[in-house]
Amino acid sequence: MGRKKLLIVDDQIGIRILLLEVFATEGYETFQAANGRTALDIVRNHAPDLVLLDMKIPGMDGLEILKKIKEMNKDIKVIMMTAYGELDMIKEATDLGALMHFTKPFDIDEMRLAVNLQLGEGGSRSKFASGT
């Protein structure tokens, strides 16, 4: 099996570059998108294992992108990022299938840990098989 694929969707280039660098060093195949249309093209063509998705993106907001991602492939894991504390949007994102959310500015080590936990489920656990 190849490297895990990670898509970073944020309209702020600084955040995309930071996350790309962090997760490329973690060994993931990384993709980036500044808007919903590009993000959905990447989902369609590359089927990422996990998407880091900003809640507020011009044109198509994070909830709309999340809905479309889940329509294309319900198994893609999504972690939301938001600079805003809108509890109703966060709840709706969770109801739509987002695993968790990070409020900006987020702790990059916490983000790395969360992504590694989500994407490490298949491979790393089998090395530590427990007896029954």
JSON list of N, CA, C and O in Angstrom, two decimals, residues 1-9 28-32 37-52 68-78 119:
[
{"chain": "A", "resi": 1, "resn": "MET", "atom": "N", "xyz": [0.83, -1.18, 0.00]},
{"chain": "A", "resi": 1, "resn": "MET", "atom": "CA", "xyz": [0.00, 0.00, 0.00]},
{"chain": "A", "resi": 1, "resn": "MET", "atom": "C", "xyz": [0.88, 1.25, 0.00]},
{"chain": "A", "resi": 1, "resn": "MET", "atom": "O", "xyz": [1.90, 1.30, 0.67]},
{"chain": "A", "resi": 2, "resn": "GLY", "atom": "N", "xyz": [0.47, 2.28, -0.75]},
{"chain": "A", "resi": 2, "resn": "GLY", "atom": "CA", "xyz": [1.27, 3.49, -0.87]},
{"chain": "A", "resi": 2, "resn": "GLY", "atom": "C", "xyz": [1.15, 4.39, 0.34]},
{"chain": "A", "resi": 2, "resn": "GLY", "atom": "O", "xyz": [0.52, 4.04, 1.34]},
{"chain": "A", "resi": 3, "resn": "ARG", "atom": "N", "xyz": [1.77, 5.54, 0.21]},
{"chain": "A", "resi": 3, "resn": "ARG", "atom": "CA", "xyz": [1.71, 6.52, 1.30]},
{"chain": "A", "resi": 3, "resn": "ARG", "atom": "C", "xyz": [0.29, 7.04, 1.47]},
{"chain": "A", "resi": 3, "resn": "ARG", "atom": "O", "xyz": [-0.48, 7.12, 0.52]},
{"chain": "A", "resi": 4, "resn": "LYS", "atom": "N", "xyz": [-0.03, 7.41, 2.69]},
{"chain": "A", "resi": 4, "resn": "LYS", "atom": "CA", "xyz": [-1.34, 8.01, 2.98]},
{"chain": "A", "resi": 4, "resn": "LYS", "atom": "C", "xyz": [-1.39, 9.39, 2.34]},
{"chain": "A", "resi": 4, "resn": "LYS", "atom": "O", "xyz": [-0.40, 10.12, 2.31]},
{"chain": "A", "resi": 5, "resn": "LYS", "atom": "N", "xyz": [-2.58, 9.75, 1.84]},
{"chain": "A", "resi": 5, "resn": "LYS", "atom": "CA", "xyz": [-2.76, 11.03, 1.16]},
{"chain": "A", "resi": 5, "resn": "LYS", "atom": "C", "xyz": [-3.52, 12.01, 2.04]},
{"chain": "A", "resi": 5, "resn": "LYS", "atom": "O", "xyz": [-4.54, 11.65, 2.64]},
{"chain": "A", "resi": 6, "resn": "LEU", "atom": "N", "xyz": [-3.02, 13.23, 2.07]},
{"chain": "A", "resi": 6, "resn": "LEU", "atom": "CA", "xyz": [-3.59, 14.28, 2.90]},
{"chain": "A", "resi": 6, "resn": "LEU", "atom": "C", "xyz": [-3.86, 15.52, 2.06]},
{"chain": "A", "resi": 6, "resn": "LEU", "atom": "O", "xyz": [-2.97, 15.97, 1.34]},
{"chain": "A", "resi": 7, "resn": "LEU", "atom": "N", "xyz": [-5.08, 16.02, 2.13]},
{"chain": "A", "resi": 7, "resn": "LEU", "atom": "CA", "xyz": [-5.46, 17.24, 1.41]},
{"chain": "A", "resi": 7, "resn": "LEU", "atom": "C", "xyz": [-5.66, 18.37, 2.41]},
{"chain": "A", "resi": 7, "resn": "LEU", "atom": "O", "xyz": [-6.39, 18.21, 3.38]},
{"chain": "A", "resi": 8, "resn": "ILE", "atom": "N", "xyz": [-5.01, 19.50, 2.15]},
{"chain": "A", "resi": 8, "resn": "ILE", "atom": "CA", "xyz": [-5.13, 20.68, 3.00]},
{"chain": "A", "resi": 8, "resn": "ILE", "atom": "C", "xyz": [-5.92, 21.73, 2.22]},
{"chain": "A", "resi": 8, "resn": "ILE", "atom": "O", "xyz": [-5.52, 22.13, 1.12]},
{"chain": "A", "resi": 9, "resn": "VAL", "atom": "N", "xyz": [-7.06, 22.14, 2.78]},
{"chain": "A", "resi": 9, "resn": "VAL", "atom": "CA", "xyz": [-7.93, 23.11, 2.11]},
{"chain": "A", "resi": 9, "resn": "VAL", "atom": "C", "xyz": [-8.03, 24.35, 2.99]},
{"chain": "A", "resi": 9, "resn": "VAL", "atom": "O", "xyz": [-8.65, 24.32, 4.06]},
{"chain": "A", "resi": 28, "resn": "TYR", "atom": "N", "xyz": [3.59, 11.87, 4.47]},
{"chain": "A", "resi": 28, "resn": "TYR", "atom": "CA", "xyz": [2.33, 11.82, 3.72]},
{"chain": "A", "resi": 28, "resn": "TYR", "atom": "C", "xyz": [2.49, 12.41, 2.33]},
{"chain": "A", "resi": 28, "resn": "TYR", "atom": "O", "xyz": [3.30, 13.31, 2.12]},
{"chain": "A", "resi": 29, "resn": "GLU", "atom": "N", "xyz": [1.70, 11.91, 1.40]},
{"chain": "A", "resi": 29, "resn": "GLU", "atom": "CA", "xyz": [1.59, 12.54, 0.10]},
{"chain": "A", "resi": 29, "resn": "GLU", "atom": "C", "xyz": [0.58, 13.67, 0.28]},
{"chain": "A", "resi": 29, "resn": "GLU", "atom": "O", "xyz": [-0.57, 13.43, 0.63]},
{"chain": "A", "resi": 30, "resn": "THR", "atom": "N", "xyz": [1.03, 14.90, 0.11]},
{"chain": "A", "resi": 30, "resn": "THR", "atom": "CA", "xyz": [0.18, 16.05, 0.43]},
{"chain": "A", "resi": 30, "resn": "THR", "atom": "C", "xyz": [-0.30, 16.79, -0.80]},
{"chain": "A", "resi": 30, "resn": "THR", "atom": "O", "xyz": [0.42, 16.90, -1.80]},
{"chain": "A", "resi": 31, "resn": "PHE", "atom": "N", "xyz": [-1.52, 17.27, -0.71]},
{"chain": "A", "resi": 31, "resn": "PHE", "atom": "CA", "xyz": [-2.14, 18.08, -1.75]},
{"chain": "A", "resi": 31, "resn": "PHE", "atom": "C", "xyz": [-2.67, 19.34, -1.08]},
{"chain": "A", "resi": 31, "resn": "PHE", "atom": "O", "xyz": [-2.95, 19.32, 0.12]},
{"chain": "A", "resi": 32, "resn": "GLN", "atom": "N", "xyz": [-2.83, 20.41, -1.86]},
{"chain": "A", "resi": 32, "resn": "GLN", "atom": "CA", "xyz": [-3.39, 21.62, -1.28]},
{"chain": "A", "resi": 32, "resn": "GLN", "atom": "C", "xyz": [-4.40, 22.25, -2.23]},
{"chain": "A", "resi": 32, "resn": "GLN", "atom": "O", "xyz": [-4.31, 22.08, -3.44]},
{"chain": "A", "resi": 37, "resn": "ARG", "atom": "N", "xyz": [-13.67, 24.30, -5.29]},
{"chain": "A", "resi": 37, "resn": "ARG", "atom": "CA", "xyz": [-13.65, 23.62, -6.59]},
{"chain": "A", "resi": 37, "resn": "ARG", "atom": "C", "xyz": [-12.37, 22.80, -6.75]},
{"chain": "A", "resi": 37, "resn": "ARG", "atom": "O", "xyz": [-12.41, 21.63, -7.13]},
{"chain": "A", "resi": 38, "resn": "THR", "atom": "N", "xyz": [-11.23, 23.42, -6.43]},
{"chain": "A", "resi": 38, "resn": "THR", "atom": "CA", "xyz": [-9.95, 22.70, -6.52]},
{"chain": "A", "resi": 38, "resn": "THR", "atom": "C", "xyz": [-9.93, 21.52, -5.55]},
{"chain": "A", "resi": 38, "resn": "THR", "atom": "O", "xyz": [-9.48, 20.43, -5.90]},
{"chain": "A", "resi": 39, "resn": "ALA", "atom": "N", "xyz": [-10.43, 21.74, -4.34]},
{"chain": "A", "resi": 39, "resn": "ALA", "atom": "CA", "xyz": [-10.47, 20.67, -3.33]},
{"chain": "A", "resi": 39, "resn": "ALA", "atom": "C", "xyz": [-11.27, 19.48, -3.84]},
{"chain": "A", "resi": 39, "resn": "ALA", "atom": "O", "xyz": [-10.83, 18.32, -3.72]},
{"chain": "A", "resi": 40, "resn": "LEU", "atom": "N", "xyz": [-12.42, 19.73, -4.43]},
{"chain": "A", "resi": 40, "resn": "LEU", "atom": "CA", "xyz": [-13.28, 18.63, -4.90]},
{"chain": "A", "resi": 40, "resn": "LEU", "atom": "C", "xyz": [-12.65, 17.92, -6.10]},
{"chain": "A", "resi": 40, "resn": "LEU", "atom": "O", "xyz": [-12.78, 16.70, -6.23]},
{"chain": "A", "resi": 41, "resn": "ASP", "atom": "N", "xyz": [-11.93, 18.65, -6.96]},
{"chain": "A", "resi": 41, "resn": "ASP", "atom": "CA", "xyz": [-11.19, 18.02, -8.06]},
{"chain": "A", "resi": 41, "resn": "ASP", "atom": "C", "xyz": [-10.14, 17.06, -7.51]},
{"chain": "A", "resi": 41, "resn": "ASP", "atom": "O", "xyz": [-9.97, 15.96, -8.01]},
{"chain": "A", "resi": 42, "resn": "ILE", "atom": "N", "xyz": [-9.42, 17.50, -6.47]},
{"chain": "A", "resi": 42, "resn": "ILE", "atom": "CA", "xyz": [-8.38, 16.65, -5.87]},
{"chain": "A", "resi": 42, "resn": "ILE", "atom": "C", "xyz": [-9.02, 15.42, -5.22]},
{"chain": "A", "resi": 42, "resn": "ILE", "atom": "O", "xyz": [-8.51, 14.30, -5.37]},
{"chain": "A", "resi": 43, "resn": "VAL", "atom": "N", "xyz": [-10.14, 15.61, -4.53]},
{"chain": "A", "resi": 43, "resn": "VAL", "atom": "CA", "xyz": [-10.84, 14.47, -3.92]},
{"chain": "A", "resi": 43, "resn": "VAL", "atom": "C", "xyz": [-11.24, 13.47, -5.02]},
{"chain": "A", "resi": 43, "resn": "VAL", "atom": "O", "xyz": [-11.04, 12.26, -4.88]},
{"chain": "A", "resi": 44, "resn": "ARG", "atom": "N", "xyz": [-11.78, 13.99, -6.11]},
{"chain": "A", "resi": 44, "resn": "ARG", "atom": "CA", "xyz": [-12.23, 13.14, -7.21]},
{"chain": "A", "resi": 44, "resn": "ARG", "atom": "C", "xyz": [-11.06, 12.38, -7.85]},
{"chain": "A", "resi": 44, "resn": "ARG", "atom": "O", "xyz": [-11.16, 11.19, -8.14]},
{"chain": "A", "resi": 45, "resn": "ASN", "atom": "N", "xyz": [-9.94, 13.07, -8.07]},
{"chain": "A", "resi": 45, "resn": "ASN", "atom": "CA", "xyz": [-8.82, 12.48, -8.82]},
{"chain": "A", "resi": 45, "resn": "ASN", "atom": "C", "xyz": [-7.81, 11.71, -7.97]},
{"chain": "A", "resi": 45, "resn": "ASN", "atom": "O", "xyz": [-7.10, 10.85, -8.49]},
{"chain": "A", "resi": 46, "resn": "HIS", "atom": "N", "xyz": [-7.69, 12.04, -6.67]},
{"chain": "A", "resi": 46, "resn": "HIS", "atom": "CA", "xyz": [-6.63, 11.45, -5.85]},
{"chain": "A", "resi": 46, "resn": "HIS", "atom": "C", "xyz": [-7.14, 10.71, -4.62]},
{"chain": "A", "resi": 46, "resn": "HIS", "atom": "O", "xyz": [-6.35, 10.08, -3.94]},
{"chain": "A", "resi": 47, "resn": "ALA", "atom": "N", "xyz": [-8.42, 10.83, -4.30]},
{"chain": "A", "resi": 47, "resn": "ALA", "atom": "CA", "xyz": [-9.03, 10.15, -3.14]},
{"chain": "A", "resi": 47, "resn": "ALA", "atom": "C", "xyz": [-8.14, 10.21, -1.90]},
{"chain": "A", "resi": 47, "resn": "ALA", "atom": "O", "xyz": [-7.61, 9.20, -1.44]},
{"chain": "A", "resi": 48, "resn": "PRO", "atom": "N", "xyz": [-7.98, 11.41, -1.32]},
{"chain": "A", "resi": 48, "resn": "PRO", "atom": "CA", "xyz": [-7.16, 11.50, -0.10]},
{"chain": "A", "resi": 48, "resn": "PRO", "atom": "C", "xyz": [-7.76, 10.70, 1.05]},
{"chain": "A", "resi": 48, "resn": "PRO", "atom": "O", "xyz": [-8.97, 10.49, 1.08]},
{"chain": "A", "resi": 49, "resn": "ASP", "atom": "N", "xyz": [-6.89, 10.27, 1.96]},
{"chain": "A", "resi": 49, "resn": "ASP", "atom": "CA", "xyz": [-7.36, 9.53, 3.13]},
{"chain": "A", "resi": 49, "resn": "ASP", "atom": "C", "xyz": [-7.93, 10.48, 4.18]},
{"chain": "A", "resi": 49, "resn": "ASP", "atom": "O", "xyz": [-8.82, 10.10, 4.94]},
{"chain": "A", "resi": 50, "resn": "LEU", "atom": "N", "xyz": [-7.39, 11.70, 4.21]},
{"chain": "A", "resi": 50, "resn": "LEU", "atom": "CA", "xyz": [-7.84, 12.67, 5.21]},
{"chain": "A", "resi": 50, "resn": "LEU", "atom": "C", "xyz": [-7.78, 14.07, 4.61]},
{"chain": "A", "resi": 50, "resn": "LEU", "atom": "O", "xyz": [-6.89, 14.37, 3.83]},
{"chain": "A", "resi": 51, "resn": "VAL", "atom": "N", "xyz": [-8.75, 14.91, 4.99]},
{"chain": "A", "resi": 51, "resn": "VAL", "atom": "CA", "xyz": [-8.80, 16.30, 4.53]},
{"chain": "A", "resi": 51, "resn": "VAL", "atom": "C", "xyz": [-8.79, 17.21, 5.76]},
{"chain": "A", "resi": 51, "resn": "VAL", "atom": "O", "xyz": [-9.57, 17.02, 6.69]},
{"chain": "A", "resi": 52, "resn": "LEU", "atom": "N", "xyz": [-7.86, 18.17, 5.76]},
{"chain": "A", "resi": 52, "resn": "LEU", "atom": "CA", "xyz": [-7.87, 19.24, 6.74]},
{"chain": "A", "resi": 52, "resn": "LEU", "atom": "C", "xyz": [-8.60, 20.39, 6.06]},
{"chain": "A", "resi": 52, "resn": "LEU", "atom": "O", "xyz": [-8.11, 20.94, 5.08]},
{"chain": "A", "resi": 68, "resn": "LYS", "atom": "N", "xyz": [-20.08, 17.73, 0.05]},
{"chain": "A", "resi": 68, "resn": "LYS", "atom": "CA", "xyz": [-19.73, 17.19, -1.27]},
{"chain": "A", "resi": 68, "resn": "LYS", "atom": "C", "xyz": [-18.66, 16.10, -1.18]},
{"chain": "A", "resi": 68, "resn": "LYS", "atom": "O", "xyz": [-18.72, 15.10, -1.89]},
{"chain": "A", "resi": 69, "resn": "ILE", "atom": "N", "xyz": [-17.68, 16.29, -0.28]},
{"chain": "A", "resi": 69, "resn": "ILE", "atom": "CA", "xyz": [-16.65, 15.26, -0.08]},
{"chain": "A", "resi": 69, "resn": "ILE", "atom": "C", "xyz": [-17.31, 13.96, 0.37]},
{"chain": "A", "resi": 69, "resn": "ILE", "atom": "O", "xyz": [-17.04, 12.88, -0.15]},
{"chain": "A", "resi": 70, "resn": "LYS", "atom": "N", "xyz": [-18.20, 14.06, 1.36]},
{"chain": "A", "resi": 70, "resn": "LYS", "atom": "CA", "xyz": [-18.86, 12.87, 1.92]},
{"chain": "A", "resi": 70, "resn": "LYS", "atom": "C", "xyz": [-19.80, 12.21, 0.89]},
{"chain": "A", "resi": 70, "resn": "LYS", "atom": "O", "xyz": [-19.98, 11.00, 0.91]},
{"chain": "A", "resi": 71, "resn": "GLU", "atom": "N", "xyz": [-20.37, 13.02, -0.03]},
{"chain": "A", "resi": 71, "resn": "GLU", "atom": "CA", "xyz": [-21.19, 12.44, -1.11]},
{"chain": "A", "resi": 71, "resn": "GLU", "atom": "C", "xyz": [-20.32, 11.63, -2.06]},
{"chain": "A", "resi": 71, "resn": "GLU", "atom": "O", "xyz": [-20.72, 10.58, -2.54]},
{"chain": "A", "resi": 72, "resn": "MET", "atom": "N", "xyz": [-19.10, 12.13, -2.32]},
{"chain": "A", "resi": 72, "resn": "MET", "atom": "CA", "xyz": [-18.18, 11.43, -3.24]},
{"chain": "A", "resi": 72, "resn": "MET", "atom": "C", "xyz": [-17.61, 10.17, -2.60]},
{"chain": "A", "resi": 72, "resn": "MET", "atom": "O", "xyz": [-17.47, 9.16, -3.26]},
{"chain": "A", "resi": 73, "resn": "ASN", "atom": "N", "xyz": [-17.22, 10.28, -1.32]},
{"chain": "A", "resi": 73, "resn": "ASN", "atom": "CA", "xyz": [-16.58, 9.15, -0.64]},
{"chain": "A", "resi": 73, "resn": "ASN", "atom": "C", "xyz": [-16.77, 9.32, 0.86]},
{"chain": "A", "resi": 73, "resn": "ASN", "atom": "O", "xyz": [-16.06, 10.10, 1.49]},
{"chain": "A", "resi": 74, "resn": "LYS", "atom": "N", "xyz": [-17.71, 8.58, 1.42]},
{"chain": "A", "resi": 74, "resn": "LYS", "atom": "CA", "xyz": [-18.01, 8.74, 2.85]},
{"chain": "A", "resi": 74, "resn": "LYS", "atom": "C", "xyz": [-16.87, 8.28, 3.75]},
{"chain": "A", "resi": 74, "resn": "LYS", "atom": "O", "xyz": [-16.85, 8.61, 4.94]},
{"chain": "A", "resi": 75, "resn": "ASP", "atom": "N", "xyz": [-15.90, 7.53, 3.21]},
{"chain": "A", "resi": 75, "resn": "ASP", "atom": "CA", "xyz": [-14.80, 7.03, 4.03]},
{"chain": "A", "resi": 75, "resn": "ASP", "atom": "C", "xyz": [-13.66, 8.02, 4.22]},
{"chain": "A", "resi": 75, "resn": "ASP", "atom": "O", "xyz": [-12.77, 7.78, 5.04]},
{"chain": "A", "resi": 76, "resn": "ILE", "atom": "N", "xyz": [-13.66, 9.11, 3.47]},
{"chain": "A", "resi": 76, "resn": "ILE", "atom": "CA", "xyz": [-12.60, 10.11, 3.64]},
{"chain": "A", "resi": 76, "resn": "ILE", "atom": "C", "xyz": [-12.79, 10.79, 4.99]},
{"chain": "A", "resi": 76, "resn": "ILE", "atom": "O", "xyz": [-13.88, 11.24, 5.33]},
{"chain": "A", "resi": 77, "resn": "LYS", "atom": "N", "xyz": [-11.71, 10.83, 5.76]},
{"chain": "A", "resi": 77, "resn": "LYS", "atom": "CA", "xyz": [-11.77, 11.45, 7.09]},
{"chain": "A", "resi": 77, "resn": "LYS", "atom": "C", "xyz": [-11.57, 12.96, 6.92]},
{"chain": "A", "resi": 77, "resn": "LYS", "atom": "O", "xyz": [-10.76, 13.39, 6.10]},
{"chain": "A", "resi": 78, "resn": "VAL", "atom": "N", "xyz": [-12.31, 13.73, 7.71]},
{"chain": "A", "resi": 78, "resn": "VAL", "atom": "CA", "xyz": [-12.22, 15.19, 7.62]},
{"chain": "A", "resi": 78, "resn": "VAL", "atom": "C", "xyz": [-12.04, 15.79, 9.01]},
{"chain": "A", "resi": 78, "resn": "VAL", "atom": "O", "xyz": [-12.78, 15.45, 9.94]},
{"chain": "A", "resi": 119, "resn": "LEU", "atom": "N", "xyz": [-4.67, 8.59, 10.66]},
{"chain": "A", "resi": 119, "resn": "LEU", "atom": "CA", "xyz": [-4.13, 7.87, 9.50]},
{"chain": "A", "resi": 119, "resn": "LEU", "atom": "C", "xyz": [-3.29, 6.67, 9.86]},
{"chain": "A", "resi": 119, "resn": "LEU", "atom": "O", "xyz": [-2.98, 5.85, 9.01]}
]
